[in-house]
Coordinates of N, CA and C in Angstrom, one line a residue:
X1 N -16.1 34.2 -9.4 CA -14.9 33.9 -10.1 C -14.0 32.9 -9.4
X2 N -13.4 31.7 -10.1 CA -12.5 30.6 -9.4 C -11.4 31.0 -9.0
X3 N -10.9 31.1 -8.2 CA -9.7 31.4 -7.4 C -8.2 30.4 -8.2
X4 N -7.2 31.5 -8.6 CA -6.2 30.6 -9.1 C -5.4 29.2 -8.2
X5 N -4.9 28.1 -8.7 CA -4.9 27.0 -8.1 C -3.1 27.6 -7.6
X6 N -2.5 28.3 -8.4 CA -1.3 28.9 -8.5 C -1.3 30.3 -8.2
X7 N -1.2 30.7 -7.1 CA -0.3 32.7 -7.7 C 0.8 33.2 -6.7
X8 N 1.5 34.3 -7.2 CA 2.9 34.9 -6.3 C 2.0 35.6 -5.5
X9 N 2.7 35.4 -4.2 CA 2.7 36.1 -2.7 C 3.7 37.5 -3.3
X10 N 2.6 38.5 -2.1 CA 3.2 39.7 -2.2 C 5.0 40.0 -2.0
X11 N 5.7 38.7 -1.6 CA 7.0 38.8 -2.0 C 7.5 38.4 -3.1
X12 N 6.9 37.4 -4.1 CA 7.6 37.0 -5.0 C 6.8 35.9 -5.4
X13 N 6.8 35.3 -4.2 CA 6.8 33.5 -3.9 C 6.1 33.0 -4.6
X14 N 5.6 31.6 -4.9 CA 5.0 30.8 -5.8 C 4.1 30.4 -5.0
X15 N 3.1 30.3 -4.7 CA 2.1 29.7 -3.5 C 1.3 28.8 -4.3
X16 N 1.2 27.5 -3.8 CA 0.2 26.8 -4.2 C -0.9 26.3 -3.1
X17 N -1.8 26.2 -3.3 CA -3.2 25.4 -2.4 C -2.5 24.3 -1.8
X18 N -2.5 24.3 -0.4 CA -2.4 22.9 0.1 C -2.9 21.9 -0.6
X19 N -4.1 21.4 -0.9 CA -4.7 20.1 -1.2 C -3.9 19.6 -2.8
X20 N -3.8 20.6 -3.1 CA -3.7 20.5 -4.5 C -1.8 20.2 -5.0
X21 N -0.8 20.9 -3.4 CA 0.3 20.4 -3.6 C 0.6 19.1 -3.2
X22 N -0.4 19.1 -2.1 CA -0.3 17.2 -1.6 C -0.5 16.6 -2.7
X23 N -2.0 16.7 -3.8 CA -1.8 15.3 -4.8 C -0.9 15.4 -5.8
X24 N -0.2 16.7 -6.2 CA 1.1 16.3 -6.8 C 1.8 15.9 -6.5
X25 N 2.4 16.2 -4.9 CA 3.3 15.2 -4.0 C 2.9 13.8 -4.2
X26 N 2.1 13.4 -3.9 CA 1.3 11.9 -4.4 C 1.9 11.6 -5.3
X27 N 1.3 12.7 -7.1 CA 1.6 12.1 -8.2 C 2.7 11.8 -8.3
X28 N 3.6 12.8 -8.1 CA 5.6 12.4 -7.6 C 5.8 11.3 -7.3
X29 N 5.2 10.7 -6.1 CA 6.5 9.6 -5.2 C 5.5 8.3 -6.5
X30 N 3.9 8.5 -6.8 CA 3.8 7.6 -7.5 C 4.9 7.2 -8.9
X31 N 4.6 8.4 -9.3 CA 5.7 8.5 -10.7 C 7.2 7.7 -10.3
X32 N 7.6 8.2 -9.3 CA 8.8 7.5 -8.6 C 9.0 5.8 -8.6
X33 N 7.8 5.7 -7.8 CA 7.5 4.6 -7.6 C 7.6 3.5 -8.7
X34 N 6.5 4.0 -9.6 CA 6.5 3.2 -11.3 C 7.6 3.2 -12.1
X35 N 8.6 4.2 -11.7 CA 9.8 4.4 -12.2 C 10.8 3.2 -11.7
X36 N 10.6 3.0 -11.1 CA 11.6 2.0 -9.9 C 10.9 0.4 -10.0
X37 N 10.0 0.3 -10.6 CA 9.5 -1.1 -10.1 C 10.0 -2.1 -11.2
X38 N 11.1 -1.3 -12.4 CA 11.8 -2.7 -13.5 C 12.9 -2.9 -12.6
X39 N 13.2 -2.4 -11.8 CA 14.4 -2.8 -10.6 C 14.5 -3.5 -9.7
X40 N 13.1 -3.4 -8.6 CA 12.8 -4.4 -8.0 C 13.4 -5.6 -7.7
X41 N 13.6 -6.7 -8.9 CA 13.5 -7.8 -8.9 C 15.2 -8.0 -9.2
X42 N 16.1 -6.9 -9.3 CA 17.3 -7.2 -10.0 C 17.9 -8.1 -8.8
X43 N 19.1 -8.9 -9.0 CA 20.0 -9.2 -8.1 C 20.5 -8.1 -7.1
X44 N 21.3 -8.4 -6.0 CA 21.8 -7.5 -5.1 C 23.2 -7.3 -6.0
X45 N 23.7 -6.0 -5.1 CA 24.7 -6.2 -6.1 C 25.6 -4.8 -5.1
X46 N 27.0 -5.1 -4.6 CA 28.5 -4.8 -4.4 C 28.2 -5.0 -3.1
X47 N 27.8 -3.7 -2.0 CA 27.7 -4.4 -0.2 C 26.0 -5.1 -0.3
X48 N 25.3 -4.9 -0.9 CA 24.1 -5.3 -0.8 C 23.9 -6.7 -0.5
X49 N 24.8 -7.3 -1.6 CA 25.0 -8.9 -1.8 C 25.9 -9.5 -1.3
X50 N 26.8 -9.1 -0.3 CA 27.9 -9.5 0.8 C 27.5 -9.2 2.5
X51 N 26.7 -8.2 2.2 CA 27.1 -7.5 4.0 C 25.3 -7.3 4.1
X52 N 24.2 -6.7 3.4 CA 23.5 -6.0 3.8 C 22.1 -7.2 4.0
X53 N 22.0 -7.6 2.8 CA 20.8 -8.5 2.4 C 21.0 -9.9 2.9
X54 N 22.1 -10.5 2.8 CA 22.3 -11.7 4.3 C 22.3 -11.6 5.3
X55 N 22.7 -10.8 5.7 CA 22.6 -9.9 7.3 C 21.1 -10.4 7.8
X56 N 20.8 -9.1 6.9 CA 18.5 -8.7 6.9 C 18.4 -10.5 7.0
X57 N 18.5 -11.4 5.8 CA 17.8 -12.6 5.8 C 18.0 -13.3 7.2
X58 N 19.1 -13.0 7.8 CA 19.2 -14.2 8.8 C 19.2 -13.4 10.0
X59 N 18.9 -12.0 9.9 CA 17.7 -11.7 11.0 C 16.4 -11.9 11.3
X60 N 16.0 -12.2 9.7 CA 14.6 -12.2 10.2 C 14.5 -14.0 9.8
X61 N 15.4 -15.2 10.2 CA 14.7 -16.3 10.6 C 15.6 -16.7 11.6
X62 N 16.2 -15.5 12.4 CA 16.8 -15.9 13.9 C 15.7 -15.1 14.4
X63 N 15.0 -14.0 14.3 CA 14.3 -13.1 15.1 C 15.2 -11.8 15.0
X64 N 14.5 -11.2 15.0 CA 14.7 -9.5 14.8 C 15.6 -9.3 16.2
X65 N 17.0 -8.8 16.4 CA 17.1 -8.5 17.8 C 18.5 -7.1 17.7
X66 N 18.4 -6.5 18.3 CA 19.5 -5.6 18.7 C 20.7 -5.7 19.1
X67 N 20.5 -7.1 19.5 CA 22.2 -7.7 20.5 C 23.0 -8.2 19.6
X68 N 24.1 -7.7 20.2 CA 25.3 -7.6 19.1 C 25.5 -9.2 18.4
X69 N 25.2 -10.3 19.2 CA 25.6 -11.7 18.9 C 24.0 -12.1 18.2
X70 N 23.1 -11.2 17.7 CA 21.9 -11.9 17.2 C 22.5 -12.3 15.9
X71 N 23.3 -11.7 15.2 CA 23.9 -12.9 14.0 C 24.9 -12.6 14.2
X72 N 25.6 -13.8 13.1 CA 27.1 -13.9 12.8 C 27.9 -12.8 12.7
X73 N 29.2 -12.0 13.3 CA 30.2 -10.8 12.8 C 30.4 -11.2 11.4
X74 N 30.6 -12.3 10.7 CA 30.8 -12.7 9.6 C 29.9 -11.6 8.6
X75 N 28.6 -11.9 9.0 CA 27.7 -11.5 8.1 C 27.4 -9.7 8.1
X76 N 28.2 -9.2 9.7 CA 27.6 -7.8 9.9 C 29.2 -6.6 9.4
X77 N 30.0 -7.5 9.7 CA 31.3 -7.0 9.4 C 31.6 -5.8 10.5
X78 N 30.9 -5.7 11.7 CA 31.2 -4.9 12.7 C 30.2 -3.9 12.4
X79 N 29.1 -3.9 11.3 CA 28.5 -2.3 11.7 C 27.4 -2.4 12.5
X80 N 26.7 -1.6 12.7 CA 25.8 -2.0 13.8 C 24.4 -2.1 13.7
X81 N 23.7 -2.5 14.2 CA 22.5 -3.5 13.9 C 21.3 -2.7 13.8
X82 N 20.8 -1.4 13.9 CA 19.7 -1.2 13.5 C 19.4 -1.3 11.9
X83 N 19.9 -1.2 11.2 CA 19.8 -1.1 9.8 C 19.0 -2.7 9.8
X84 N 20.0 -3.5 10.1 CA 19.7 -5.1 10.1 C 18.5 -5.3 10.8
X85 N 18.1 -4.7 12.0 CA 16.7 -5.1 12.5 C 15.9 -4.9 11.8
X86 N 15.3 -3.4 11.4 CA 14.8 -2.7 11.3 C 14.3 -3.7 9.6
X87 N 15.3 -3.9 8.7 CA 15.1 -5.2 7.6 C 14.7 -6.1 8.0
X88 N 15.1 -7.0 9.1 CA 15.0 -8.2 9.6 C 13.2 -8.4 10.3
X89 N 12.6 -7.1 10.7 CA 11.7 -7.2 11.1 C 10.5 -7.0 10.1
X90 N 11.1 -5.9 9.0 CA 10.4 -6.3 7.3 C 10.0 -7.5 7.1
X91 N 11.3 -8.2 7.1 CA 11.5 -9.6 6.2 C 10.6 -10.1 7.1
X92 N 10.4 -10.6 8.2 CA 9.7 -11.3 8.9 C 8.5 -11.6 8.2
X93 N 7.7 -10.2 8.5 CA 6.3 -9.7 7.9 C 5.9 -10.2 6.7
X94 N 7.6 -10.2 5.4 CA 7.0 -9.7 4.3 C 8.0 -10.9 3.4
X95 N 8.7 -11.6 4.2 CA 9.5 -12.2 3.5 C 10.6 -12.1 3.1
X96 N 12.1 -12.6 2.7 CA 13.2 -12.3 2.7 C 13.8 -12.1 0.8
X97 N 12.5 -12.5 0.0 CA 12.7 -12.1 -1.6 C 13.1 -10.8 -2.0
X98 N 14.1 -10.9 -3.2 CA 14.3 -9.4 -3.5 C 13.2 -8.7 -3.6
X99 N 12.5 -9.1 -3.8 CA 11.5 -8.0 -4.1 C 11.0 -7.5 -2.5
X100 N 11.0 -8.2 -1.9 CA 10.7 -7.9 -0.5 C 11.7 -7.0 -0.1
X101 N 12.9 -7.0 -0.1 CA 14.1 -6.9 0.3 C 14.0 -4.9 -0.3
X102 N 14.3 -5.1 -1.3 CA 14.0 -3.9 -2.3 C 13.2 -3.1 -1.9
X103 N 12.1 -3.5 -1.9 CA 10.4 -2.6 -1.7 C 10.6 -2.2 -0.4
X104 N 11.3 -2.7 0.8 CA 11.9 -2.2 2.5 C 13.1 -1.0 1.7
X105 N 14.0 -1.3 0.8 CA 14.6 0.4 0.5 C 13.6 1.0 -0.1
X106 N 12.8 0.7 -1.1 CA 11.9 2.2 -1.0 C 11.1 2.6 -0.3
X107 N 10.7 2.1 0.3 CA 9.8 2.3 1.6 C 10.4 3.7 1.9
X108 N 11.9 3.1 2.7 CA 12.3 4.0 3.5 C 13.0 5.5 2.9
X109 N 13.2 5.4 1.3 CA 13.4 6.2 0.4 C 12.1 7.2 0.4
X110 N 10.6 6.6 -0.1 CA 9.6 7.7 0.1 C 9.5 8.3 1.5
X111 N 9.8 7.9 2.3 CA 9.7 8.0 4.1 C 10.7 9.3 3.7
X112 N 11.8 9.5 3.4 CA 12.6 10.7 2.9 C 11.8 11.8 1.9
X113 N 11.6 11.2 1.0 CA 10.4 11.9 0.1 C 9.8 12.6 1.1
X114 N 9.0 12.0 1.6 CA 7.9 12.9 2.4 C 8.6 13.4 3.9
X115 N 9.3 13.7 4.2 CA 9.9 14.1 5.4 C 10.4 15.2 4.9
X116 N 11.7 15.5 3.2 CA 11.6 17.0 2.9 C 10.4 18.0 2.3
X117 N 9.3 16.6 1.7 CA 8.6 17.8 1.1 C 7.7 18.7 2.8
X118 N 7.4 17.6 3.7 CA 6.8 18.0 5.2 C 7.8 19.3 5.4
X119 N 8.8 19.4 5.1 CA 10.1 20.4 6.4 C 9.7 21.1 5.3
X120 N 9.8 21.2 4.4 CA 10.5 22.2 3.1 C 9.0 23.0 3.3
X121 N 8.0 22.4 3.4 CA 6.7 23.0 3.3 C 6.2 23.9 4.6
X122 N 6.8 23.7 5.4 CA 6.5 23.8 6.8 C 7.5 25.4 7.0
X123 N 8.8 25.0 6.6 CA 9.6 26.3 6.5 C 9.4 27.0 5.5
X124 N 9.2 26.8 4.5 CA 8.8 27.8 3.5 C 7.9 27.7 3.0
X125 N 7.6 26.5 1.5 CA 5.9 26.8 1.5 C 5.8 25.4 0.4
X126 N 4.8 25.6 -0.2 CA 4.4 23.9 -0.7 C 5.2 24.0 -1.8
X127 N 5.8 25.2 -2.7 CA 6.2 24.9 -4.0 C 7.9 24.5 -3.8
X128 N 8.2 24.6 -2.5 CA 9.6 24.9 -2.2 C 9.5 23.5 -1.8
X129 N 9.1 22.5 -1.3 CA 8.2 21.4 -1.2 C 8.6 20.5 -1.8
X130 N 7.5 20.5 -3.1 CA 7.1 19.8 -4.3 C 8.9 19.8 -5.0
X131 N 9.4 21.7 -4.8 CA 10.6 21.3 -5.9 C 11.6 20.5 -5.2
X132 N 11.7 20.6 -4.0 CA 12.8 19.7 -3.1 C 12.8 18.3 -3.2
X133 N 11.6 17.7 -3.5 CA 11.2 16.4 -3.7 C 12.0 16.1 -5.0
X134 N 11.1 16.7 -6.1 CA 11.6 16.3 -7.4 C 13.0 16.5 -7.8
X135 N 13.8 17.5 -7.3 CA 15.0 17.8 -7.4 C 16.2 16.1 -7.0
X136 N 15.3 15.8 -5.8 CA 15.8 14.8 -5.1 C 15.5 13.6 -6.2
X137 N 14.4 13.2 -6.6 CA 13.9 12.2 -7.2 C 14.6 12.3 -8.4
X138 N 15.0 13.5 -8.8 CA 15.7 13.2 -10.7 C 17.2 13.3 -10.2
X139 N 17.8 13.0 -9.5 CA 19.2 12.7 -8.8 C 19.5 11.4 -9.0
X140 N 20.9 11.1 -10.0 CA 21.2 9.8 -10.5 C 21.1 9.1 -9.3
X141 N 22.0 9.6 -8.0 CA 22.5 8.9 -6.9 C 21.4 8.4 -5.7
X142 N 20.7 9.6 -5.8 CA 19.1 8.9 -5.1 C 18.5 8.2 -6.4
X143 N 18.3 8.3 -7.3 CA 17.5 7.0 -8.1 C 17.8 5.5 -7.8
X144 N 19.2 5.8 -8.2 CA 19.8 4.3 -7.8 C 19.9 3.9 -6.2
X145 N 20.0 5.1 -5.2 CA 20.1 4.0 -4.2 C 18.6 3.8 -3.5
X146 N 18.0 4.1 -4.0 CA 16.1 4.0 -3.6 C 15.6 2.8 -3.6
X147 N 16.5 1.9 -4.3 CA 15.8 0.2 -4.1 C 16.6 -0.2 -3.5
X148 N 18.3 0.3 -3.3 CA 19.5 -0.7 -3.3 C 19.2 -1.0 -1.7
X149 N 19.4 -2.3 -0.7 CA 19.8 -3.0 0.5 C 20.9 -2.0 1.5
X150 N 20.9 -0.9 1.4 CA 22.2 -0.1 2.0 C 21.4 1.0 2.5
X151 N 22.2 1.0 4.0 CA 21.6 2.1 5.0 C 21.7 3.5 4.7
X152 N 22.4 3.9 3.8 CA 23.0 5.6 3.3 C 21.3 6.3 3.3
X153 N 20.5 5.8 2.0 CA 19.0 6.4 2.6 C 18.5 6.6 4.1
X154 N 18.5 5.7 4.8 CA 18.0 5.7 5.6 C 18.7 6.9 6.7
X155 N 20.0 6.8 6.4 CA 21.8 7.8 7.6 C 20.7 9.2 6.9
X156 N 20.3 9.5 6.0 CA 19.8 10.7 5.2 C 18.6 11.0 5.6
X157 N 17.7 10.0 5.7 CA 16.5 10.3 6.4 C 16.7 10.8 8.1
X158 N 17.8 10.1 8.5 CA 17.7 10.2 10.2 C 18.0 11.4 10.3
X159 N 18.9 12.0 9.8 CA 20.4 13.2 9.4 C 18.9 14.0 9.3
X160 N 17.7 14.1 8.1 CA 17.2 15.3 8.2 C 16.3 15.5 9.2
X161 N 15.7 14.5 10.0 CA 14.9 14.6 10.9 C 15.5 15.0 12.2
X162 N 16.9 14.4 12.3 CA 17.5 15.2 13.2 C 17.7 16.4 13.4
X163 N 18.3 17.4 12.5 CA 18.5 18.5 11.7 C 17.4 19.1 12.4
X164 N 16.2 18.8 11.7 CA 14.9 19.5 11.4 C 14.2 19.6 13.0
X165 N 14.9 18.7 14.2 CA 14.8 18.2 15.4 C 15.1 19.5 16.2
X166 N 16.5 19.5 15.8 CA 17.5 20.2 16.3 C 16.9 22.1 16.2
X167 N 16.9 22.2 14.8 CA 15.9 24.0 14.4 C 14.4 24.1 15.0
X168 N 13.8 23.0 15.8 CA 12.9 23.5 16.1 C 12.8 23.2 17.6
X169 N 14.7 23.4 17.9 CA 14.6 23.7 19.4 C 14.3 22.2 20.1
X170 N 14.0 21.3 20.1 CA 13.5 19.5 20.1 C 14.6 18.9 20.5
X171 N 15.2 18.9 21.4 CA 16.5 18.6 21.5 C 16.5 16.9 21.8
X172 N 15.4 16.9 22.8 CA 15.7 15.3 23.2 C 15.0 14.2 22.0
X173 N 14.4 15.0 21.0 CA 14.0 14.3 19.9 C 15.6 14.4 18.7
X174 N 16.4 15.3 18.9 CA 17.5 15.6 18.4 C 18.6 14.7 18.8
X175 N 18.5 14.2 20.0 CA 19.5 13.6 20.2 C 19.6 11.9 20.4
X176 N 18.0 12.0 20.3 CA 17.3 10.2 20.2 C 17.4 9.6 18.6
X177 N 17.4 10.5 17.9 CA 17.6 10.6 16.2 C 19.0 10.5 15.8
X178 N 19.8 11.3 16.6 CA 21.6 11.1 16.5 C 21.5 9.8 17.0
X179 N 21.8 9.6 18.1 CA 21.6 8.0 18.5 C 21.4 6.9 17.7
X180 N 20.1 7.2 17.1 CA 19.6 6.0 16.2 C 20.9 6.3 14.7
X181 N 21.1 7.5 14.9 CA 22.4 7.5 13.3 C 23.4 6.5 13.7
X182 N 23.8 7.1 15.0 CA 25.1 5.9 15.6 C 24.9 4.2 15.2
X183 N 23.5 3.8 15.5 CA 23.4 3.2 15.7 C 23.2 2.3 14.0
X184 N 23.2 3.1 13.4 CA 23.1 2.4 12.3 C 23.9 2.1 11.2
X185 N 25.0 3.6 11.4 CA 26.4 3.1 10.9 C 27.1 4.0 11.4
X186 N 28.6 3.5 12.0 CA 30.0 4.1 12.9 C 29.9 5.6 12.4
X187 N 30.1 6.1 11.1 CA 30.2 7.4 11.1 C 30.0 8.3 11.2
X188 N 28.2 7.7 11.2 CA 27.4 9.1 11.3 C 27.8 10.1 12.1

């Protein structure tokens, strides 16, 4: 007899087969993905197109660098330059087009994707997983900022790996991940 692909653990719980929650996870960030790709190409638009995406561009045809004078204050407005590298070293690679520009936030948006369904699955189990993804993914405020030029994804991604750093006791990986928060915007 085939073994169900779905059944409750003797506490309650919803358990699904590893293999089988990974290619939903897949199907997810794909769905995501194709969801997001009439946006791509839009204009930048409120810090994106003042502070974020000129920044990125004229890091990556000065060279990718960390030092506070690798571009203009004009262009950074005082915050601080990982966000800008970290694009600037994209752009290099891949070009400084919105679409280039864009496709580096979702990048770093599925990189979040898969970092809570990893924790979520790790601490509890694959369906707790799958639902923490989607929950995230049908969120107006993560839809829209999943393509946008702005480091908030990224403060979120650092924030849970930190977190997730921190609960498993990891401290000097906890405190190299705060750091990189600092470094990417004053208030983290």
């Amino acid at each position: 007899m085939q073994e169900s692909v779905l059944r409750i653990s003797s506490t309650g719980r919803f358990l699904l087969k590893p293999p089988v929650a990974h290619f939903l996870f897949i199907i997810c960030c794909v769905g995501f993905v194709l969801a997001k790709l009439p946006y791509m190409q839009l204009p930048y638009y409120w810090d994106e197109a003042w502070v974020y995406a000129p920044a990125i561009q004229e890091m990556a045809a000065a060279g990718p660098s960390l030092a506070p004078d690798a571009i203009p204050a004009e262009l950074t407005r005082g915050h601080p330059l990982l966000f800008h590298f970290l694009g600037g070293l994209w752009a290099s690679l891949l070009g400084t087009s919105k679409l280039s520009l864009h496709s580096y936030a979702l990048c770093i948006s599925l990189l979040l994707l898969l970092s809570i369904y990893t924790i979520l699955s790790r601490r509890f189990n694959e369906v707790a997983g799958l639902l923490g993804v989607i929950l995230l993914c049908v969120q107006p405020l993560f839809f829209t900022l999943a393509v946008l030029v702005l480091p908030e994804v990224l403060l979120s991604l650092l924030m849970l790996l930190s977190l997730d750093a921190y609960a498993q006791q990891n401290l000097l990986l906890h405190f190299l991940l705060s750091d990189f928060r600092l470094h990417l915007i004053q208030t983290s």
